[in-house]
Short mmCIF file of C-alpha atoms and ligand atoms in Angstrom, two decimals:
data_model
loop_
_atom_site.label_atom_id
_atom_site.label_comp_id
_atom_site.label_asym_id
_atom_site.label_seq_id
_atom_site.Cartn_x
_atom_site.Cartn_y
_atom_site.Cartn_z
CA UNK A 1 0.00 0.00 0.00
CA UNK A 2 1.36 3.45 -0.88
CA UNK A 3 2.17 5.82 1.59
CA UNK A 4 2.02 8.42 -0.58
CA UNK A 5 -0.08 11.90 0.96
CA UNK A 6 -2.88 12.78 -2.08
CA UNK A 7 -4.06 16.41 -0.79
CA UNK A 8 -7.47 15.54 -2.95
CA UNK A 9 -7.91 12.45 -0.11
CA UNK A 10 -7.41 14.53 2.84
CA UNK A 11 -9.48 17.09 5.37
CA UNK A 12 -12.52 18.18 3.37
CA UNK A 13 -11.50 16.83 0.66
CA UNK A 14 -11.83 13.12 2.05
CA UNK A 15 -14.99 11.04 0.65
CA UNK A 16 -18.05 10.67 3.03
CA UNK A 17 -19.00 6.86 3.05
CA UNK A 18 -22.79 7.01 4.11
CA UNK A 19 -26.14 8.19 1.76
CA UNK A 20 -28.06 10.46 4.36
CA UNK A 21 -31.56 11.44 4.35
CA UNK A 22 -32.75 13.84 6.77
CA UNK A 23 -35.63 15.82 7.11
CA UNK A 24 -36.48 18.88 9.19
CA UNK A 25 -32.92 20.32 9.49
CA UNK A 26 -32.26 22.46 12.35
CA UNK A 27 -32.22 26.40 11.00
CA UNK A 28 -30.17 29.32 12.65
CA UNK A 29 -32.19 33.01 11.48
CA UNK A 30 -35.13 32.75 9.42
CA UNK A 31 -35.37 31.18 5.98
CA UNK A 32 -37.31 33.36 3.64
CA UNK A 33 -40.61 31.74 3.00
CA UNK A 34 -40.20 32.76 -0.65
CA UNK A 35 -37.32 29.68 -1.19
CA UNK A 36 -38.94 26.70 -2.79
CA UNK A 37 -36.61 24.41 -4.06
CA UNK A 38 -33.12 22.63 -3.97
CA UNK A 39 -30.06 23.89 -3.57
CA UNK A 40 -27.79 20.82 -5.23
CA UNK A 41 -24.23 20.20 -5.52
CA UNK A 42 -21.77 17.75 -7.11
CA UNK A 43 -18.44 17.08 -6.37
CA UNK A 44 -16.11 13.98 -6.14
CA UNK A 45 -16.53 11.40 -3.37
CA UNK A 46 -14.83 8.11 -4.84
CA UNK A 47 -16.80 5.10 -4.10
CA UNK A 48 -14.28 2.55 -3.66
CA UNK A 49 -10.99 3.85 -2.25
CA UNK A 50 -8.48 5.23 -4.85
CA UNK A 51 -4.51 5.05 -5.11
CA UNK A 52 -3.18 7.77 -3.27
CA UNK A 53 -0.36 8.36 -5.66
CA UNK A 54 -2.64 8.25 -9.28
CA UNK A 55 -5.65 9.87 -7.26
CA UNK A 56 -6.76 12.78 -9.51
CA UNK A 57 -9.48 15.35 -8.32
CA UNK A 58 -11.36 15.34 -11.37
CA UNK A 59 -11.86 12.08 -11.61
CA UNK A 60 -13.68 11.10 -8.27
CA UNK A 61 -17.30 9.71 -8.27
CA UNK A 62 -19.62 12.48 -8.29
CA UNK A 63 -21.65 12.99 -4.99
CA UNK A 64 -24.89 15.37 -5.42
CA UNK A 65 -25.84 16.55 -2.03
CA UNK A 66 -28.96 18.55 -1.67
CA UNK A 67 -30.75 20.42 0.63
CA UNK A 68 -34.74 21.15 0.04
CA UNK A 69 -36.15 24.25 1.61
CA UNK A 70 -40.17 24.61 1.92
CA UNK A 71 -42.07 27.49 3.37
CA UNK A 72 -39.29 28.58 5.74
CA UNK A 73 -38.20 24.59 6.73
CA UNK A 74 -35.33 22.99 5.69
CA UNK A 75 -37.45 19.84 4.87
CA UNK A 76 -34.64 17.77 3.86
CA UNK A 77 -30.99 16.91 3.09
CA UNK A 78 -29.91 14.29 0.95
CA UNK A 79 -26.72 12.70 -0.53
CA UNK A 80 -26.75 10.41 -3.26
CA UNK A 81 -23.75 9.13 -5.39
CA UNK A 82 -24.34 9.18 -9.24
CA UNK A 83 -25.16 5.28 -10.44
CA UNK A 84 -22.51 4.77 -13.36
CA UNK A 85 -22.39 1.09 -13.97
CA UNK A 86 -19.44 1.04 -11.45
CA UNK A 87 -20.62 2.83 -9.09
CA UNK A 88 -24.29 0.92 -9.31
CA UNK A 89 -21.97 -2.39 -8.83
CA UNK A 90 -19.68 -0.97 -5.95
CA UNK A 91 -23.00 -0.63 -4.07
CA UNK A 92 -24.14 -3.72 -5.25
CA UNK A 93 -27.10 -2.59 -6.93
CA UNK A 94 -28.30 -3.21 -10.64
CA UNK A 95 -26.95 -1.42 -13.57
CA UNK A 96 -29.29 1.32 -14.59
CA UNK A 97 -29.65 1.34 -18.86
CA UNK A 98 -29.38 4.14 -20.92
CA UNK A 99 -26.87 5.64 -24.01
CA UNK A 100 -23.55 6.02 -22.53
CA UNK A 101 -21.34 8.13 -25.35
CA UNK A 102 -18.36 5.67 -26.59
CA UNK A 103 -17.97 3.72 -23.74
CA UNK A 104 -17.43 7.41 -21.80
CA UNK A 105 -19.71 5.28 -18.42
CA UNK A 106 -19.04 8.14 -15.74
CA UNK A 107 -20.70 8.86 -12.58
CA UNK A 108 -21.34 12.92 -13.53
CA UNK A 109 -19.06 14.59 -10.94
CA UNK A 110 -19.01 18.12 -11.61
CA UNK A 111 -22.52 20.42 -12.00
CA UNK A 112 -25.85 19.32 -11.15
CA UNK A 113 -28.69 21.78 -12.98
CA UNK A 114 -32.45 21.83 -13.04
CA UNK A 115 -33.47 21.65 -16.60
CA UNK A 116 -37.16 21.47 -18.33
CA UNK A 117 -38.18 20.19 -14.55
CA UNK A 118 -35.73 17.77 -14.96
CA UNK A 119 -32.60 17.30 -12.57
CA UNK A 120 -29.02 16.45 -14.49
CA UNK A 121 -25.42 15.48 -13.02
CA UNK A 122 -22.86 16.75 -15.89
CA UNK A 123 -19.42 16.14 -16.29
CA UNK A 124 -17.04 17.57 -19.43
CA UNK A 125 -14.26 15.46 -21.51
CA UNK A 126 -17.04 12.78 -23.31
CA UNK A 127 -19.76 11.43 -20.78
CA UNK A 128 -22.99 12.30 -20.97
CA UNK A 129 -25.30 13.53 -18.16
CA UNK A 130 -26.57 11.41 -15.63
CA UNK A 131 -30.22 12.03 -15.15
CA UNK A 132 -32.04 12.33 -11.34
CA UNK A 133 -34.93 12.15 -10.11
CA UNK A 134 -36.39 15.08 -7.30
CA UNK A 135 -34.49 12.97 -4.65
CA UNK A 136 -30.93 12.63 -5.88
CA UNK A 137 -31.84 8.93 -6.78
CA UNK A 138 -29.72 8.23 -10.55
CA UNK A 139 -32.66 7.23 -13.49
CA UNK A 140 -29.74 7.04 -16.25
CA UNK A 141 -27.52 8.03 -18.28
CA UNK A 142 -29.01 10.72 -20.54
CA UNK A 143 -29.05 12.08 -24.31
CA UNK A 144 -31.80 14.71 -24.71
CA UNK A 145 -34.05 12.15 -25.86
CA UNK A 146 -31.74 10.87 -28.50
CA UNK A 147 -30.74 14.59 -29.37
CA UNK A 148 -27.31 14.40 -28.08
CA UNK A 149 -25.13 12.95 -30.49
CA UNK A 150 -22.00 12.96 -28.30
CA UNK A 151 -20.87 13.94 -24.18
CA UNK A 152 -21.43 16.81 -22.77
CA UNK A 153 -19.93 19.70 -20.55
CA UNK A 154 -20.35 21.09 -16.85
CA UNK A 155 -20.88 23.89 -17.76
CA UNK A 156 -24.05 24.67 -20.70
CA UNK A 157 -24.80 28.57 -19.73
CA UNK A 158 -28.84 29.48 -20.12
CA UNK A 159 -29.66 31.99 -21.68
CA UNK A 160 -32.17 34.11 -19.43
CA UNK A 161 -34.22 35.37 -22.32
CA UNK A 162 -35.20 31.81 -24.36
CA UNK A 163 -34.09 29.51 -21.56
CA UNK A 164 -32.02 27.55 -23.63
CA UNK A 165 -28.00 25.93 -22.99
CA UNK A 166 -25.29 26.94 -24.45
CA UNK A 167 -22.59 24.47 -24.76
CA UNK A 168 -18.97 23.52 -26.06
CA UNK A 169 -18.30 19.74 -25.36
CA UNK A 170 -15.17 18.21 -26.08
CA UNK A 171 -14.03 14.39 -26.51
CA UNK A 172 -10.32 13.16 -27.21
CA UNK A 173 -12.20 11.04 -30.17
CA UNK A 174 -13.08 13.69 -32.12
CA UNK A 175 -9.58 14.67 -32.27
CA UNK A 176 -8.89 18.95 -32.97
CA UNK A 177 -13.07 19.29 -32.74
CA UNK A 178 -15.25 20.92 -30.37
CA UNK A 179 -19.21 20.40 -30.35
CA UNK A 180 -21.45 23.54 -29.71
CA UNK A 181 -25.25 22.36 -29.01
CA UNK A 182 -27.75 24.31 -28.15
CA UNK A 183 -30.55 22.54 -25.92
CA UNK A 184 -33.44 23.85 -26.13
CA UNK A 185 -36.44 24.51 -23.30
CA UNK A 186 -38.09 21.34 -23.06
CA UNK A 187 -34.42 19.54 -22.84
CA UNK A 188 -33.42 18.64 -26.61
CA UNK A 189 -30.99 19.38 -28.46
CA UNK A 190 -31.93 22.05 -31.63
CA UNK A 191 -28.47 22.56 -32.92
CA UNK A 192 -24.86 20.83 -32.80
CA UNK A 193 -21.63 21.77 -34.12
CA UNK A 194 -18.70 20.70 -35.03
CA UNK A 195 -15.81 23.21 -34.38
CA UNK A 196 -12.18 23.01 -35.13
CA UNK A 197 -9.84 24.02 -32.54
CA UNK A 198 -5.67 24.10 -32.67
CA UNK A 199 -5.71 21.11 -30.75
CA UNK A 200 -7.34 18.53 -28.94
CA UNK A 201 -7.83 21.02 -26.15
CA UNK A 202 -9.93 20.49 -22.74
CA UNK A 203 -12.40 23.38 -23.19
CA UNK A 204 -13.63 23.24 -19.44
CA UNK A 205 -16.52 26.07 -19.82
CA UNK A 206 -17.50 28.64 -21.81
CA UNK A 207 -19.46 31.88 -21.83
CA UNK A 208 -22.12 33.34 -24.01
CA UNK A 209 -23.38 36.70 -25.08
CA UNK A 210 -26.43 38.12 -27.70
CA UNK A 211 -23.88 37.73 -30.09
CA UNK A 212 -21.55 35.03 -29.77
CA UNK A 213 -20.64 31.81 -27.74
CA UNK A 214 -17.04 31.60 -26.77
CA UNK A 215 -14.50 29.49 -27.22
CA UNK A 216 -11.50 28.99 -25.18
CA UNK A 217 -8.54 27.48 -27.35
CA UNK A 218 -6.38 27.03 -24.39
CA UNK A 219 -2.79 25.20 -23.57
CA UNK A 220 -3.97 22.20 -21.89
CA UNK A 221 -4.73 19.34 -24.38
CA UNK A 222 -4.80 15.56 -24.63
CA UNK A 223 -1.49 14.10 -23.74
CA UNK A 224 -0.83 10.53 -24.90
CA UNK A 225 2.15 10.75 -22.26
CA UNK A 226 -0.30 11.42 -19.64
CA UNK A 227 -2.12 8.09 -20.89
CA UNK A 228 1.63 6.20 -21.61
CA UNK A 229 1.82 6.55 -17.71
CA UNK A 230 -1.47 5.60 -16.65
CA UNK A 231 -3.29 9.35 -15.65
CA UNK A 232 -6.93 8.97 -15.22
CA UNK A 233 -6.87 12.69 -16.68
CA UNK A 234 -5.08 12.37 -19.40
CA UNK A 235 -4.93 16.21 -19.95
CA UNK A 236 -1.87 18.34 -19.48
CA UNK A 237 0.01 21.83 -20.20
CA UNK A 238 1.29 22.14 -23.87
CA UNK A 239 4.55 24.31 -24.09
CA UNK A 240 4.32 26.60 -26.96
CA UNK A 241 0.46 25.99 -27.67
CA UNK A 242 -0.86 28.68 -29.90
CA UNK A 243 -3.18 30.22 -27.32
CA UNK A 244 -6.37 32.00 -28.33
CA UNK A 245 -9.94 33.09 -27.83
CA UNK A 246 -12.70 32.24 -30.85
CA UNK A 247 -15.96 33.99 -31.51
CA UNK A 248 -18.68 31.82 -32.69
CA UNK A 249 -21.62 34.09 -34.48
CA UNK A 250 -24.65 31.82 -31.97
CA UNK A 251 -25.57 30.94 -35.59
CA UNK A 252 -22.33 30.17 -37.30
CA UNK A 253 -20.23 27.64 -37.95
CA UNK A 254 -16.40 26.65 -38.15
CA UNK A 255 -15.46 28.83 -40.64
CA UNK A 256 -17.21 32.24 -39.05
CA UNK A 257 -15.04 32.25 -35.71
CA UNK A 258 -13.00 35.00 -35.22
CA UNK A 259 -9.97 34.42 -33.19
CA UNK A 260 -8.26 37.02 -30.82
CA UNK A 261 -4.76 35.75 -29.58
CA UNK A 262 -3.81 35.45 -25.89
CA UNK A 263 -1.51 35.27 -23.48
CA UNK A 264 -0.99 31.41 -22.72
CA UNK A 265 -2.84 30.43 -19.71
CA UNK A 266 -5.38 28.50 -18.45
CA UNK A 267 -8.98 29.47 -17.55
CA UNK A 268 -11.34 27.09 -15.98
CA UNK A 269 -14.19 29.57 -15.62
CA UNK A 270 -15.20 32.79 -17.12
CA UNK A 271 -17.65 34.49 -14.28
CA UNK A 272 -19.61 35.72 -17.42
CA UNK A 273 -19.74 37.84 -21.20
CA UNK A 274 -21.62 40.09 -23.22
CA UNK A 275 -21.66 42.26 -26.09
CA UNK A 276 -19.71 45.67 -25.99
CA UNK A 277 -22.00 48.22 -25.89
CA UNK A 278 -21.96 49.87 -29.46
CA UNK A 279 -19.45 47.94 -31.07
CA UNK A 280 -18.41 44.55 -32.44
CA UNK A 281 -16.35 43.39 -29.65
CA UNK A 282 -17.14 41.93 -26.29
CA UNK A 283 -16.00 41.69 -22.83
CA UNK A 284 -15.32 38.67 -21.09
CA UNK A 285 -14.35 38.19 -17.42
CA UNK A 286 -12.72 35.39 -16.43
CA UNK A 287 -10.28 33.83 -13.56
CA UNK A 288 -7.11 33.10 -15.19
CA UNK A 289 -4.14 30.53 -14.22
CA UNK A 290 -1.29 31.09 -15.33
CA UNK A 291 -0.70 27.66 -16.07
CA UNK A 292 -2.55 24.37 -15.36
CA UNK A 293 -1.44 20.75 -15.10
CA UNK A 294 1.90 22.32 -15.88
CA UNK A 295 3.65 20.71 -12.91
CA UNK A 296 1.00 19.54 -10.55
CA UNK A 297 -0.46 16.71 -12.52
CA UNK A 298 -3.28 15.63 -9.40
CA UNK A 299 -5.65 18.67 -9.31
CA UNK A 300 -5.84 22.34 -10.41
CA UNK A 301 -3.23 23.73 -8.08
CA UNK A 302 -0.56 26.15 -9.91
CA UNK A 303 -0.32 29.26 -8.31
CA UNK A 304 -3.03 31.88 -7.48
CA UNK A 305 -5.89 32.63 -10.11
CA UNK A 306 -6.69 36.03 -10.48
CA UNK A 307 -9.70 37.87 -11.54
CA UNK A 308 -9.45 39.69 -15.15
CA UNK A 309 -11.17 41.41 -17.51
CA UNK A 310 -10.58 40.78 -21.10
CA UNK A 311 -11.46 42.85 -24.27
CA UNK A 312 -11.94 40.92 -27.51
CA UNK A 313 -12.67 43.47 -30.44
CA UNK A 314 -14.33 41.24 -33.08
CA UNK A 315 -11.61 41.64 -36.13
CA UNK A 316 -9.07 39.36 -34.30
CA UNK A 317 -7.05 41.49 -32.69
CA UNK A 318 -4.81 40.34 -29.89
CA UNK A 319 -7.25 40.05 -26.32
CA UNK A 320 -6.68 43.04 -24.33
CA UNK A 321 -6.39 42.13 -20.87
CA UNK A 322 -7.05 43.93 -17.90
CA UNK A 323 -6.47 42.98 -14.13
CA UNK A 324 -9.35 43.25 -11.58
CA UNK A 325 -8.38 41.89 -8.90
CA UNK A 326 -4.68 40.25 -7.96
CA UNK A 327 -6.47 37.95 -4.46
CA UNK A 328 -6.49 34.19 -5.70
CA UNK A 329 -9.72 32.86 -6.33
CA UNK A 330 -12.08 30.87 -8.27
CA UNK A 331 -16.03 29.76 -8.77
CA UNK A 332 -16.36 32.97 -10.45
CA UNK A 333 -20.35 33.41 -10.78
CA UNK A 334 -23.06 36.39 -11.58
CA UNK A 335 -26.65 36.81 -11.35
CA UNK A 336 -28.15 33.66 -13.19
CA UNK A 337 -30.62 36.47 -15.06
CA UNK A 338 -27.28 38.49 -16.34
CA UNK A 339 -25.97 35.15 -18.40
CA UNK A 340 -24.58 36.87 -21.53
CA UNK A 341 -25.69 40.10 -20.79
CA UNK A 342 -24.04 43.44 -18.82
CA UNK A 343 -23.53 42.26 -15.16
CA UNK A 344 -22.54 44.99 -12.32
CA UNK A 345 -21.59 42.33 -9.28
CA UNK A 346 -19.70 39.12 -9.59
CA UNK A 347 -19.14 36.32 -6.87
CA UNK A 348 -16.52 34.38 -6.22
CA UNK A 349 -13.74 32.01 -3.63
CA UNK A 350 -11.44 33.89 -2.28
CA UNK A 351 -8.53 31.78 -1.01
CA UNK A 352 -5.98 33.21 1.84
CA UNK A 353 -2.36 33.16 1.63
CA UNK A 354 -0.49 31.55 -0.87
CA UNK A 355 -3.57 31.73 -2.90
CA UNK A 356 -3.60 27.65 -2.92
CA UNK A 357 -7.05 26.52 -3.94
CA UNK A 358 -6.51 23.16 -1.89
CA UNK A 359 -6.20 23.78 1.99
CA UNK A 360 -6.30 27.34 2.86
CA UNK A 361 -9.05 28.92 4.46
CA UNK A 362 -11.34 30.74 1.69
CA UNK A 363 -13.62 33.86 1.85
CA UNK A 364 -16.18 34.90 -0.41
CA UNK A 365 -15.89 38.12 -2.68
CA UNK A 366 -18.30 40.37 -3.77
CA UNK A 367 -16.92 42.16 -6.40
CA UNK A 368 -18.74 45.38 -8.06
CA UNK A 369 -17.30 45.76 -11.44
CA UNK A 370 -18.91 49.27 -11.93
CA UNK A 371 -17.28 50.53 -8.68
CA UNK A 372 -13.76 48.30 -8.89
CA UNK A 373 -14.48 47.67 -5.54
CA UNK A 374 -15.31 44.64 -3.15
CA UNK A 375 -16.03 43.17 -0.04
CA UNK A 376 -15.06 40.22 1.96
CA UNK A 377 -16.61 37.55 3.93
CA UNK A 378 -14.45 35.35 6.22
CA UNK A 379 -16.14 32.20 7.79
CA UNK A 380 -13.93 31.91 10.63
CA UNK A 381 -10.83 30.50 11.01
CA UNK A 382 -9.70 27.67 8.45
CA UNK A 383 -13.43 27.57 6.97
CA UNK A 384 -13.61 26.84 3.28
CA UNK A 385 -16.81 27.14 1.55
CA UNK A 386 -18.42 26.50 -1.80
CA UNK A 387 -19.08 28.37 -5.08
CA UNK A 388 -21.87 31.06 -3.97
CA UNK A 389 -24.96 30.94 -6.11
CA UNK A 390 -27.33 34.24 -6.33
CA UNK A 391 -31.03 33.71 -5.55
CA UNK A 392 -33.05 36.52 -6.58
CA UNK A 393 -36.07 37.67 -3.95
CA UNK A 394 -38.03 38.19 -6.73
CA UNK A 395 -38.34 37.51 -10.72
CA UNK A 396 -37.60 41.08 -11.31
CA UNK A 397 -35.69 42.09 -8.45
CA UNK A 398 -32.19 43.83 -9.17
CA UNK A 399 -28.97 42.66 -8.84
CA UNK A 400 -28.29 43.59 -5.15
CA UNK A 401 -31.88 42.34 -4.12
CA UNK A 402 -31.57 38.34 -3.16
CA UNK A 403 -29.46 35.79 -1.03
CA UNK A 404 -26.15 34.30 -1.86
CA UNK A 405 -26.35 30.35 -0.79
CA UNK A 406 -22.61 28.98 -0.06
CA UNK A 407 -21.95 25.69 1.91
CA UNK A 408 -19.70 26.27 4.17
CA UNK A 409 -17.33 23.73 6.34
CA UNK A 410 -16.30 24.23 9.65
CA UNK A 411 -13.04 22.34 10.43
CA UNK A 412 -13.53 23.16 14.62
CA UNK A 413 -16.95 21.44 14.55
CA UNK A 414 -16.23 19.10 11.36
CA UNK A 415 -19.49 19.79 10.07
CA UNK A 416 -20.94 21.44 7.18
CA UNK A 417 -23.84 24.18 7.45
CA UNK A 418 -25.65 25.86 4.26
CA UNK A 419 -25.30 30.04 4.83
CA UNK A 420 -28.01 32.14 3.11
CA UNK A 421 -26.75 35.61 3.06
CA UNK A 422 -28.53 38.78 1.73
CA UNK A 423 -26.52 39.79 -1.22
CA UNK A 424 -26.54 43.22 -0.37
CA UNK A 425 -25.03 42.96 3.61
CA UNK A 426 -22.58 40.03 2.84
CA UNK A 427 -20.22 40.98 5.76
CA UNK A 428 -23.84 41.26 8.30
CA UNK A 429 -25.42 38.61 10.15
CA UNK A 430 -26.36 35.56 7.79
CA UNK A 431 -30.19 35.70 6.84
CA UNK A 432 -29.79 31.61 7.64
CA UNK A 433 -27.98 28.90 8.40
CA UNK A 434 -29.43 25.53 8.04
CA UNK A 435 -27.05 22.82 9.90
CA UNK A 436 -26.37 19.65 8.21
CA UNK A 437 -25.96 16.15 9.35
CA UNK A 438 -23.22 15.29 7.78
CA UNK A 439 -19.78 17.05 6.34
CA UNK A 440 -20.19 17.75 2.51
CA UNK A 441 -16.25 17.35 1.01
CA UNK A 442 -15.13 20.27 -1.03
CA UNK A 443 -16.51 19.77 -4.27
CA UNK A 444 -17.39 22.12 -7.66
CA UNK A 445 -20.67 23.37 -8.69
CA UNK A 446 -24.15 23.86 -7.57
CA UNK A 447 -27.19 25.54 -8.17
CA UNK A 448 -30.55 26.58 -6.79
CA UNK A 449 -32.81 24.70 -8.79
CA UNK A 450 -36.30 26.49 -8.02
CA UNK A 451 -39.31 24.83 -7.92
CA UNK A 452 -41.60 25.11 -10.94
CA UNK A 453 -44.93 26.93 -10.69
FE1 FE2 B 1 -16.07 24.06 -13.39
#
């Protein structure tokens, strides 16, 4: 047995073992009677325990934990692991059917949406989504109803004004090629396609505007070294990679992107896009690493991200970039109702120190972009919490008017508690806390999936 110290395997980051269900959580403050829904999250909790030295973040089974909140209760919490075909057998349990993509059988590990009333675990590099049901229990794999010709991504971004996803998927077996789909309302897919990048590159999210959908022709690509010595992420830094940004017209193809040259680096997440007021170009703010699976080949962990805001002109020119903020962080997010369009606040991780995403205690930023200013929330000492998601109080409220919902774990009391904060007073007294029964390891994305009318 190795002895070998994975930081992925350790503190938070250590798999839970146990499928909870809870109901009637206890509540600190008062939960706004408007919050109907689930507030979901995936993240990797390996099912049977992994090699310590080969371990790699990304590759974990995913976990979707969820929290329901009803007429001011916190009616339940749940955990559930995602039922690939090895997960299903790990828990002895019968294989659940459905169209895996190419033999790509993956337990979804990193977003869980609500889409078209339906619930979906998503995961990037070639799997498709795993569908769930209300309670976090795993129907099947999924393909839009036999829409979805190949994987998927984490990270489709809805358009607020046709409630449709926007998505770049990529797949080491369709070599240099991208796939943009567009999935419509009622969850199937109206339009796929096929877009040549400079490489076969790991195109982890991307962003939308009225205009466009972006495309992020970054330095990390698929290594057959990484695969020569076993990695179970086979993606890594490419020295001398032609770095750039693409514009796809939302109604182009291949041969309409316009490509803006940048700075090589590495950018997981853009917090969001949109069309440059009176002109052809478009701003895009994103959290950029200066390098990624450069030199630590385990999980994302190459020096602090910052927060930046790029220019990209339309006619190719070279991105323009612009620094907004130097404090590491990451889990960059806006308004769900400013997707692709002009956004004044942004949220985001802020991580202490040496800016190390794994380990440190984190904050959360509120950043306003119109101001260049923003404020901090600390969790106490060594706390780390999760990406914060923006609830609006109301359909039309502004920006400022809702709660931000962040898990947050506590490594005095080894729990994990779910803080609702009013956007607008993030630094004053939580609007609630609801305690959980169980620690939730540090994971990646979640969302307040709402429930429908
Ligand atoms: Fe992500």
């Amino acid at each position: 047995m190795s002895t070998t110290i994975n930081p992925y395997l350790q503190g938070n980051f250590a798999p839970v073992h146990e499928e909870l269900t809870v109901t009637e959580l206890p509540v600190r403050g008062h939960l706004p009677e408007a919050l109907n829904g689930r507030y979901l999250r995936n993240g990797p909790n390996p099912v049977s325990v992994p090699e310590p030295a080969s371990y790699h973040w990304f590759t974990g089974d995913g976990m979707v934990h969820g929290i329901r909140l009803c007429a001011g209760r916190a009616e339940w919490y749940r955990n559930r692991w995602v039922r690939s075909a090895e997960v299903a057998r790990a828990l002895g349990e019968p294989v659940r059917p459905g169209p895996v993509h190419a033999g790509m059988d993956f337990a979804a590990n990193t977003n869980v949406i609500g889409h078209a009333g339906r619930t979906f675990a998503i995961v990037e590099a070639g799997a498709r989504p795993y569908e769930l049901n209300e309670e976090l229990d795993t129907i099947g794999p999924c393909d839009f109803g036999g829409t979805l010709d190949g994987g998927y991504t984490a990270h489709p971004k809805r358009d607020p004004l046709t409630g449709e996803l926007y998505a770049v998927s990529y797949f080491f077996g369709w070599g240099d090629d991208v796939e943009v789909t567009i999935v419509d309302a009622q969850a199937r897919v109206r339009s796929s396609r096929r877009v040549t990048m400079g490489g076969a590159v790991s195109v982890h999210d991307t962003a939308i505007t009225q205009r466009h959908i972006v495309l992020l022709d970054l330095p990390v690509t698929f290594s057959m070294d990484a695969i020569a010595e076993g990695a179970s992420f086979p993606y890594r830094w490419q020295e001398g990679y032609h770095a750039r940004v693409g514009l796809l017209p939302r109604d182009g193809d291949s041969t309409d992107v316009v490509w803006h040259d940048v700075e090589p680096c590495y950018v997981f997440h853009p917090m969001n896009a949109y069309d440059e007021p009176g002109g052809d170009g478009i701003v895009l703010d994103v959290v950029r690493h200066s390098s990624m699976f450069r030199t630590q080949l385990l999980g994302p962990s190459e020096g602090a991200p910052t927060l930046e805001r790029w220019h990209l002109d339309g006619h190719g020119s070279a991105v323009k970039e612009e620094r907004i903020d130097d404090r590491g962080q990451e889990f960059p997010r806006v308004d769900e109702r400013r997707v692709g369009l002009p956004h004044r606040y942004g949220y985001a991780v802020g991580v202490r120190e040496s800016g190390d995403i794994v380990g440190t205690e984190s904050v959360l930023l509120r950043h306003d972009l119109e101001r260049g200013t923003s404020e901090v929330r600390s969790f106490g000492s060594g706390a780390s919490l999760g990406e914060a998601v923006f609830v609006p109080r109301t359909a039309d409220a502004d920006e400022t008017d809702g709660w931000l919902m962040t898990l947050v774990h506590s490594p005095e009391s080894g729990t994990s508690a779910l803080h609702i904060l009013n956007a607008d007073d993030v630094d004053g007294d939580a609007q609630a806390v609801v305690e959980l029964p169980q620690r939730v390891p540090a994971g990646f994305h979640g969302n307040w999936v709402p429930d429908r009318a």
